[in-house]
Short mmCIF file of C-alpha atoms and ligand atoms in Angstrom, two decimals:
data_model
loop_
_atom_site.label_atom_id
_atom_site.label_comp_id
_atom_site.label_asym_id
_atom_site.label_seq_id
_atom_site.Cartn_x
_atom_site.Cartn_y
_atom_site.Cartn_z
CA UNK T 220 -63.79 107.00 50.55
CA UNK T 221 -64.26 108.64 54.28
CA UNK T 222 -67.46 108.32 55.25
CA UNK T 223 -69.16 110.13 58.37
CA UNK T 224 -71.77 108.29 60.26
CA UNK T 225 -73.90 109.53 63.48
CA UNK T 226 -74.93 106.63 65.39
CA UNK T 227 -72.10 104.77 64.94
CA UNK T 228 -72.65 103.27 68.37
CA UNK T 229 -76.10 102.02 68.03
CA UNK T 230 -78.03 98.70 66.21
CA UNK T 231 -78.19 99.45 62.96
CA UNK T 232 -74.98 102.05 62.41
CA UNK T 233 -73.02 99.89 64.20
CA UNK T 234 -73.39 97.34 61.40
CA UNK T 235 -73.46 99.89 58.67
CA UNK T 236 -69.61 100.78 60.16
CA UNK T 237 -69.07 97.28 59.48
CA UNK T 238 -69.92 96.91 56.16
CA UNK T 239 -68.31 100.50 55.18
CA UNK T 240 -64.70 99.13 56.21
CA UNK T 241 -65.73 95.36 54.98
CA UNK T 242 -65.60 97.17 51.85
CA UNK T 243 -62.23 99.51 51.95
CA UNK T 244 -63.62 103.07 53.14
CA UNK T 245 -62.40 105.01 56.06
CA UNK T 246 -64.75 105.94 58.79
CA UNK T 247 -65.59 108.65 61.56
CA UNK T 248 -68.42 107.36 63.63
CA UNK T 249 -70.11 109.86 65.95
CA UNK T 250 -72.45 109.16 68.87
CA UNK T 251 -73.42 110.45 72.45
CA UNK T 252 -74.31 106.95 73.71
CA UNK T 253 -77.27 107.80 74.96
CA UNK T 254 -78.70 104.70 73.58
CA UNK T 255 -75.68 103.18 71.62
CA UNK T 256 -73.11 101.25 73.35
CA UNK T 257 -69.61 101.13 73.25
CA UNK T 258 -69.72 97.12 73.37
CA UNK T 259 -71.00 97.39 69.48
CA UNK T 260 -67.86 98.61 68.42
CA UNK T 261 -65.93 97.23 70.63
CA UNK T 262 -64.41 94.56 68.11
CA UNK T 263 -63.07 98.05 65.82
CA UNK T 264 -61.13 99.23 68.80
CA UNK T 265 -57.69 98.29 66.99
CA UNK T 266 -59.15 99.22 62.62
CA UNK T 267 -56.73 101.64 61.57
CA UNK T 268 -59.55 103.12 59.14
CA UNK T 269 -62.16 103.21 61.98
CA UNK T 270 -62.09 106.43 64.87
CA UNK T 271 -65.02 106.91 67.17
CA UNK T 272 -66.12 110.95 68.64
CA UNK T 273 -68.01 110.52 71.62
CA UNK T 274 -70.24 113.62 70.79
CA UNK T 275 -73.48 115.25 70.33
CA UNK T 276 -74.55 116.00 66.82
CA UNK T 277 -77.19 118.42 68.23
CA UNK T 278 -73.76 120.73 68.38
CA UNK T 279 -71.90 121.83 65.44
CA UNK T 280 -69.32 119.50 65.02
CA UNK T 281 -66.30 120.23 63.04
CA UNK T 282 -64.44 117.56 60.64
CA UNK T 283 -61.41 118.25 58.99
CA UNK T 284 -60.01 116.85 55.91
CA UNK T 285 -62.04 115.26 53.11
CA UNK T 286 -65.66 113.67 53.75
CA UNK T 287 -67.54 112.12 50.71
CA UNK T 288 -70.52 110.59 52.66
CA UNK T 289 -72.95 111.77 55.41
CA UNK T 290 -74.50 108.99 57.25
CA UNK T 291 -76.91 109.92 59.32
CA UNK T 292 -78.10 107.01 61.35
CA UNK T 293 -78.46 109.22 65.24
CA UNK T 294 -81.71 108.62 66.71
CA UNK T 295 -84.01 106.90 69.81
CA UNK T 296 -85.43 104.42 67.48
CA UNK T 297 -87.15 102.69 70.16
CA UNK T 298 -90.73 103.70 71.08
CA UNK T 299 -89.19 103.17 75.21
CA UNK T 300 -86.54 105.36 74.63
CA UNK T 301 -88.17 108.25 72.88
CA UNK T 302 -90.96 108.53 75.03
CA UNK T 303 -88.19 108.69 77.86
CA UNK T 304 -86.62 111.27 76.01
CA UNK T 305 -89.19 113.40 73.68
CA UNK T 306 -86.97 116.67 73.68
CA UNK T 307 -83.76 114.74 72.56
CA UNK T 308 -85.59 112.73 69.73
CA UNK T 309 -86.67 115.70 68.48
CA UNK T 310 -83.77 117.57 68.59
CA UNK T 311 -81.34 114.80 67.16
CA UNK T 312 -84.12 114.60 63.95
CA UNK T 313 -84.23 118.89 63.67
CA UNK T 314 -80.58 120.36 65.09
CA UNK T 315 -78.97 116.92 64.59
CA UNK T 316 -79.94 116.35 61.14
CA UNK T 317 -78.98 120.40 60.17
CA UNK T 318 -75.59 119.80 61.46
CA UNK T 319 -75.21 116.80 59.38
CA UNK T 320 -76.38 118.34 56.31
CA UNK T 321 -74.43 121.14 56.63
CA UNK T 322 -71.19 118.49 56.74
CA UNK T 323 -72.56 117.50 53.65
CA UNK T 324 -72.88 120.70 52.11
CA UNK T 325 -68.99 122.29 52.98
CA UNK T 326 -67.45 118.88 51.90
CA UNK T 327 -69.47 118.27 48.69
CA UNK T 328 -70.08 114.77 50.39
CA UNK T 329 -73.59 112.93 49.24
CA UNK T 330 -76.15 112.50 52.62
CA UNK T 331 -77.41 109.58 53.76
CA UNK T 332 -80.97 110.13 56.00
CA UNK T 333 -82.23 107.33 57.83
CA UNK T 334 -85.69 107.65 58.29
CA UNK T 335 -88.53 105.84 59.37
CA UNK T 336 -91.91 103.67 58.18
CA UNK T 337 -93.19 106.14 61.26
CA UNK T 338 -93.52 108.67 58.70
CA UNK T 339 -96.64 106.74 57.58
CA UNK T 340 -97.97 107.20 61.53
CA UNK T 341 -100.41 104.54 61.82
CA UNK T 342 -101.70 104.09 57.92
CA UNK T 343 -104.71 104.16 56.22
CA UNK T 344 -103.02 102.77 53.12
CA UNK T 345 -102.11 99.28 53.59
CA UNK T 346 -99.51 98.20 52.48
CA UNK T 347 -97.65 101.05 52.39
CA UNK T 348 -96.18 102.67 49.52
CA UNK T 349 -93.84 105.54 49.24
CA UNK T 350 -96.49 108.24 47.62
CA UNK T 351 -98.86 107.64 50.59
CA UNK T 352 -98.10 110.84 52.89
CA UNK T 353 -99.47 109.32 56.28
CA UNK T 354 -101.98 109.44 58.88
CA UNK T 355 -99.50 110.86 62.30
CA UNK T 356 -100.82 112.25 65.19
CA UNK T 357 -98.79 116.00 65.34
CA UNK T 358 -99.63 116.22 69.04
CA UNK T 359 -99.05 112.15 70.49
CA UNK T 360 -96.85 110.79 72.37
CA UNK T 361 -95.45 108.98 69.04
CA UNK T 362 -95.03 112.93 67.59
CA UNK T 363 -91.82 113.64 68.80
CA UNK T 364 -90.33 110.57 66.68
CA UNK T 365 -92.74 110.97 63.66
CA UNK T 366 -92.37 114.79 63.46
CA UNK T 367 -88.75 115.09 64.18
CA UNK T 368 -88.27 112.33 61.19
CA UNK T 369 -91.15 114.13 58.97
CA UNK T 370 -89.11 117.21 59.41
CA UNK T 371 -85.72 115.42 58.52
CA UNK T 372 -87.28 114.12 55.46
CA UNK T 373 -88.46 117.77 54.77
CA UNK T 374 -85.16 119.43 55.78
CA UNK T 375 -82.81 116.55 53.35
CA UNK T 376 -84.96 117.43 50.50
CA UNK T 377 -84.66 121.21 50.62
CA UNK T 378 -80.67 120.58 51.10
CA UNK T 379 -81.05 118.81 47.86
CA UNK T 380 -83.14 121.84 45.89
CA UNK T 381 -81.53 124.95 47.18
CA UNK T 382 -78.01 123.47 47.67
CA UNK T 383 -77.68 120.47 45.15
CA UNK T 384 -76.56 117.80 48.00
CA UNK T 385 -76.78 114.03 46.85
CA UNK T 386 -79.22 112.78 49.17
CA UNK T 387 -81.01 109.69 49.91
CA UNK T 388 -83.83 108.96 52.15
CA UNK T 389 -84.52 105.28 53.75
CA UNK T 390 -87.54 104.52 54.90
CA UNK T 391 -86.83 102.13 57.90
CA UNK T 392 -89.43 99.49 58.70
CA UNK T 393 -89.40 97.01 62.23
CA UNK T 394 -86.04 96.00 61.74
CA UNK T 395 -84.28 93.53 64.21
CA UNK T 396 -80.73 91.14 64.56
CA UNK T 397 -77.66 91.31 67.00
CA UNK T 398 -76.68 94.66 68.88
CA UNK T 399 -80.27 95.33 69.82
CA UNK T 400 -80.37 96.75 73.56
CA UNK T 401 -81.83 93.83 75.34
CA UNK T 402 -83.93 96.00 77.21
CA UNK T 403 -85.10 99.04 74.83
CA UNK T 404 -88.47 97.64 75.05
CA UNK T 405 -88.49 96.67 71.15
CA UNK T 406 -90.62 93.53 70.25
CA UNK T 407 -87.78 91.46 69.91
CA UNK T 408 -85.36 91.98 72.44
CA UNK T 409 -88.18 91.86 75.03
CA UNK T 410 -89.60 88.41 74.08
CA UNK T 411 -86.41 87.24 73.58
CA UNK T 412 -85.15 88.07 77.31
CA UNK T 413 -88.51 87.30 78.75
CA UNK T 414 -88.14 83.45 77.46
CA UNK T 415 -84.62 83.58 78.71
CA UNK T 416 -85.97 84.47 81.70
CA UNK T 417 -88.26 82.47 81.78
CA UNK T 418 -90.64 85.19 82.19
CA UNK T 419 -94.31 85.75 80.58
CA UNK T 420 -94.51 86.84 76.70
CA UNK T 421 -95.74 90.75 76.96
CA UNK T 422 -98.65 90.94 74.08
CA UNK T 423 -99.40 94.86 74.16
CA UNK T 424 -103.34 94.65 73.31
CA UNK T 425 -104.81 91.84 71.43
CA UNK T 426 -101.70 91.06 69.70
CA UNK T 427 -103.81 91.68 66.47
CA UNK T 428 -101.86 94.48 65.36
CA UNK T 429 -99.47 93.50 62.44
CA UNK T 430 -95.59 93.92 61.96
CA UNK T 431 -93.19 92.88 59.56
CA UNK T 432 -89.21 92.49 60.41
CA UNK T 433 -86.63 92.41 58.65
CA UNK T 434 -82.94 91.25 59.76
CA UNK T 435 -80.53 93.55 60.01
CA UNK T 436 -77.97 92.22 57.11
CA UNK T 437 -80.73 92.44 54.54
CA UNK T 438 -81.29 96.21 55.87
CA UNK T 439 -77.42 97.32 55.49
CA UNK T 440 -77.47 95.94 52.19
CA UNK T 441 -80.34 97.75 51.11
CA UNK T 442 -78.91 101.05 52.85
CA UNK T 443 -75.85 100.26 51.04
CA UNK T 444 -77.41 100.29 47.69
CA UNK T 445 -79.52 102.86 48.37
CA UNK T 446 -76.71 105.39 49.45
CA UNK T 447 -75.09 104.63 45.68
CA UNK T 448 -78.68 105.33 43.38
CA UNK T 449 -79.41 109.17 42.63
CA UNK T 450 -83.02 108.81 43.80
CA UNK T 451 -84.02 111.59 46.18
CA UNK T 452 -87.58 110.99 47.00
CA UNK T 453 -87.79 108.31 50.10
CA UNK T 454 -87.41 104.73 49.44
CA UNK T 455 -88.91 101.72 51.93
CA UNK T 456 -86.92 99.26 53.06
CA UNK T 457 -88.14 96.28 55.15
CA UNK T 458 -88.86 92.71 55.22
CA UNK T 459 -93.09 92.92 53.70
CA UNK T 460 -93.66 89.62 55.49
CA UNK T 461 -95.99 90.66 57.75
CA UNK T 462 -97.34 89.09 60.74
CA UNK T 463 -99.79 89.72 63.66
CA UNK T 464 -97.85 90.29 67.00
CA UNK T 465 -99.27 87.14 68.39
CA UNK T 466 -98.30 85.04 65.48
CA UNK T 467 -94.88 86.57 66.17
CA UNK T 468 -94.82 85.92 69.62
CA UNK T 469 -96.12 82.29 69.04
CA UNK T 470 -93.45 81.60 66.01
CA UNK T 471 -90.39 82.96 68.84
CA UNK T 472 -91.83 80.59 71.55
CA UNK T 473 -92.09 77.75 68.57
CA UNK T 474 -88.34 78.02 67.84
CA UNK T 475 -86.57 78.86 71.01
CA UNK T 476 -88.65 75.64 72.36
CA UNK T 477 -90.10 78.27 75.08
CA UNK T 478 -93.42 77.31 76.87
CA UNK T 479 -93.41 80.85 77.89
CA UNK T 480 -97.43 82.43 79.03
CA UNK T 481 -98.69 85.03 77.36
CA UNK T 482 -99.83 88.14 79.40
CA UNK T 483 -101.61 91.00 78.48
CA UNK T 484 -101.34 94.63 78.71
CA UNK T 485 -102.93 97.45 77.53
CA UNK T 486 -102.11 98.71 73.82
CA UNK T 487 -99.75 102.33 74.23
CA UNK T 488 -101.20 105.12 72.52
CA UNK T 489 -101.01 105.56 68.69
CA UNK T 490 -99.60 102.29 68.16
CA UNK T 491 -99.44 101.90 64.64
CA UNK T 492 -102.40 98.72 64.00
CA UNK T 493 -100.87 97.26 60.28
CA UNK T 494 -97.38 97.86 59.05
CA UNK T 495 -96.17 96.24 55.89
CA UNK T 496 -93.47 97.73 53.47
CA UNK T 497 -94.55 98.17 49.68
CA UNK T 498 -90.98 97.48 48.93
CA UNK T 499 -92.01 97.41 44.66
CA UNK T 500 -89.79 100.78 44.51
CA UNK T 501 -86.51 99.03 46.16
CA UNK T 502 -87.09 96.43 43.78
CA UNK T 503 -87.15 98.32 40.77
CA UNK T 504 -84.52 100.77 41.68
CA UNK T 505 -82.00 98.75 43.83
CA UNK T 506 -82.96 95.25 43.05
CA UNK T 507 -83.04 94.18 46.62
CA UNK T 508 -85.34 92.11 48.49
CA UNK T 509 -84.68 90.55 51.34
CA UNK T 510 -83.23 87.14 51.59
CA UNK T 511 -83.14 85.56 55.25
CA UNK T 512 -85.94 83.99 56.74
CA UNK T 513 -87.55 85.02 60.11
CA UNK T 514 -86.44 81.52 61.26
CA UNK T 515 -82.48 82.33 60.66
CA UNK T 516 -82.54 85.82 61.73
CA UNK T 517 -84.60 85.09 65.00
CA UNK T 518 -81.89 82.05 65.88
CA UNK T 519 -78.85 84.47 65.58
CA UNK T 520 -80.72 86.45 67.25
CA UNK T 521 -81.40 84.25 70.27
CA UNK T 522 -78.10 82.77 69.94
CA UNK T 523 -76.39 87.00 70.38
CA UNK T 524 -79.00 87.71 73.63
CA UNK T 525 -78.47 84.39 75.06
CA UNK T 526 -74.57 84.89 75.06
CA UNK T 527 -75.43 89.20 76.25
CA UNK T 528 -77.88 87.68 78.93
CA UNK T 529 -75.08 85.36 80.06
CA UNK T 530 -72.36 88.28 80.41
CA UNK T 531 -75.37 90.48 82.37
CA UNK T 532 -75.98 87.65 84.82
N1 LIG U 274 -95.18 94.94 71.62
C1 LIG U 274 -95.74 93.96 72.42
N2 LIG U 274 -95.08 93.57 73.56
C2 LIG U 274 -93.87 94.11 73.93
C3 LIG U 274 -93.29 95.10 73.10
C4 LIG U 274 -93.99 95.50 71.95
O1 LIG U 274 -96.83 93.44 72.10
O2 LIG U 274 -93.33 93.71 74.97
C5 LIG U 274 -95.89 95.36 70.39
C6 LIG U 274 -96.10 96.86 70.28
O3 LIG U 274 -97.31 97.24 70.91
C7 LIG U 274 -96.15 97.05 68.77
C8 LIG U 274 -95.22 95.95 68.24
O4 LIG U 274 -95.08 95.00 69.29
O5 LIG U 274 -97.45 96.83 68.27
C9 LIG U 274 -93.85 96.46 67.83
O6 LIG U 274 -93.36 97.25 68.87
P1 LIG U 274 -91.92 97.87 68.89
O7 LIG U 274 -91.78 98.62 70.19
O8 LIG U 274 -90.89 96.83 68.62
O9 LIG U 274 -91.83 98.89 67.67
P2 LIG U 274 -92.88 99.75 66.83
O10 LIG U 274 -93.13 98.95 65.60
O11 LIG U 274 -94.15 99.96 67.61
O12 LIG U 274 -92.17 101.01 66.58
#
């Protein structure tokens, strides 16, 4: 198969790329960099079945020859980088998401949307299920990502009723592993280079407020799956362990042997206070869960910044 996949450059694409050759296809990976990195593919620079386009899905883009999969990965998934960039993040999820669709639509290819546990904006339902339609904030600074996703979802589905395109739509909860930016600002990149620092542990508010992560091979598996099923409403997919962020910051410290402070700053606006995946409908419909630990994922994890931290110093 030739797949097409925007964001080929950043965390989680990059690793989708991976698993798309791992398994025989062909692939044309698309990105702007303006949070992807080059260094995440750098290891496909030689795959005959792997091309890069440096370019901006926000303009038509034209692809020749057959396509039979959209993957539509491109966005500023971290809360830093789309509050540094709210006209972008919306524009990737609205014109971005169009152009990508419309790939899908003149090749006959089925569509892949990434989207985001965001679209549940910070819940009333806990935990949260597919069927709950969330509690966002149109006019925060957390709307350009939740909107511009909301609207993605929206947009994917009426590709699929008006022009029959095979879609899917992930729901992406806190997910986390190797090819993180170290400094996006994301929970786990920024305790991680803080102990390696030897720096104080940033707890934004009490630390009371709940995640759940999920490493990044159990998430391209469940992608994986999820891009083969015919179901077209959203499905979650996370790790429904879920844990306060000081319980997360104290379980890092615990296994990187870090004696690290904590400090504490104020809690940035509309941050989401519980987040845990009902991941029942993945079950039934996929049969994936995932498998590794916190305490694996977080030492690869360790093990990949320690190495980046040691090229950056
Ligand atoms: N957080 C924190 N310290 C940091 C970075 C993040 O306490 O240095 C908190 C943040 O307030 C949020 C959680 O960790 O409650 C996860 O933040 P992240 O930016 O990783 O993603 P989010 O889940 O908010 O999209």
């Amino acid at each position: 198969m030739r797949y097409i996949i925007s964001g080929a450059a950043g965390f989680i694409g990059s690793h989708f790329c991976d698993r798309l050759l791992d398994e025989g296809h062909t692939v044309i990976g698309v990105d702007n960099l303006i949070t992807g990195s080059l260094a995440n593919l750098a290891h496909l620079r030689r795959n005959q079945r792997f091309e890069l386009r440096e370019q901006d899905i926000c303009k038509p883009l034209q692809i020749d020859g057959q396509i039979d999969g959209v993957l539509h990965f491109a966005s500023l998934a971290s809360p830093k980088d789309y509050l540094d960039h709210p006209i972008e993040t919306l524009e990737v999820g609205s014109a971005g998401t169009r152009n990508m669709l419309e790939i899908a639509r003149e090749h006959k290819a089925r569509f892949l949307l990434t989207s985001t546990s965001e679209s549940y904006g910070d819940p009333a339902v806990h935990p949260q299920v597919e069927t709950y339609w969330g509690n966002v904030n149109p006019v925060g600074l957390r709307s350009c990502y939740d909107e511009s996703k909301r609207y993605a979802e929206a947009l994917t589905m009426a590709y699929h009723r008006v022009h029959g395109v095979r879609t899917n739509i992930a729901r992406i909860f806190n997910t986390y592993g190797p090819r993180m930016q170290l400094k996006d600002g994301r929970v786990v990149p920024a305790f991680l280079d803080q102990i390696l620092r030897g720096e104080a542990i940033t707890i934004f508010g009490d630390g009371s407020q709940t995640r759940s992560f999920c490493y990044v091979r159990d998430m391209v598996e469940g992608l994986y799956r999820l891009m083969q099923s015919d179901e077209r409403y959203p499905v979650n997919l996370g790790n429904p362990h879920e844990l306060t962020i000081l319980q997360f910051a104290e379980e890092i410290r615990r296994l990187t042997g870090s004696n690290a402070p904590f400090v504490f700053h104020a809690l940035p606006e509309d941050d989401p206070k519980k987040r845990q995946p009902d991941i029942g409908k993945a079950r039934r419909l996929l049969g994936w869960e995932p498998k590794v630990e916190l305490e694996e994922g977080l030492r690869e994890t360790h093990r990949y910044f320690a190495d980046v931290s040691a090229v950056l110093v």
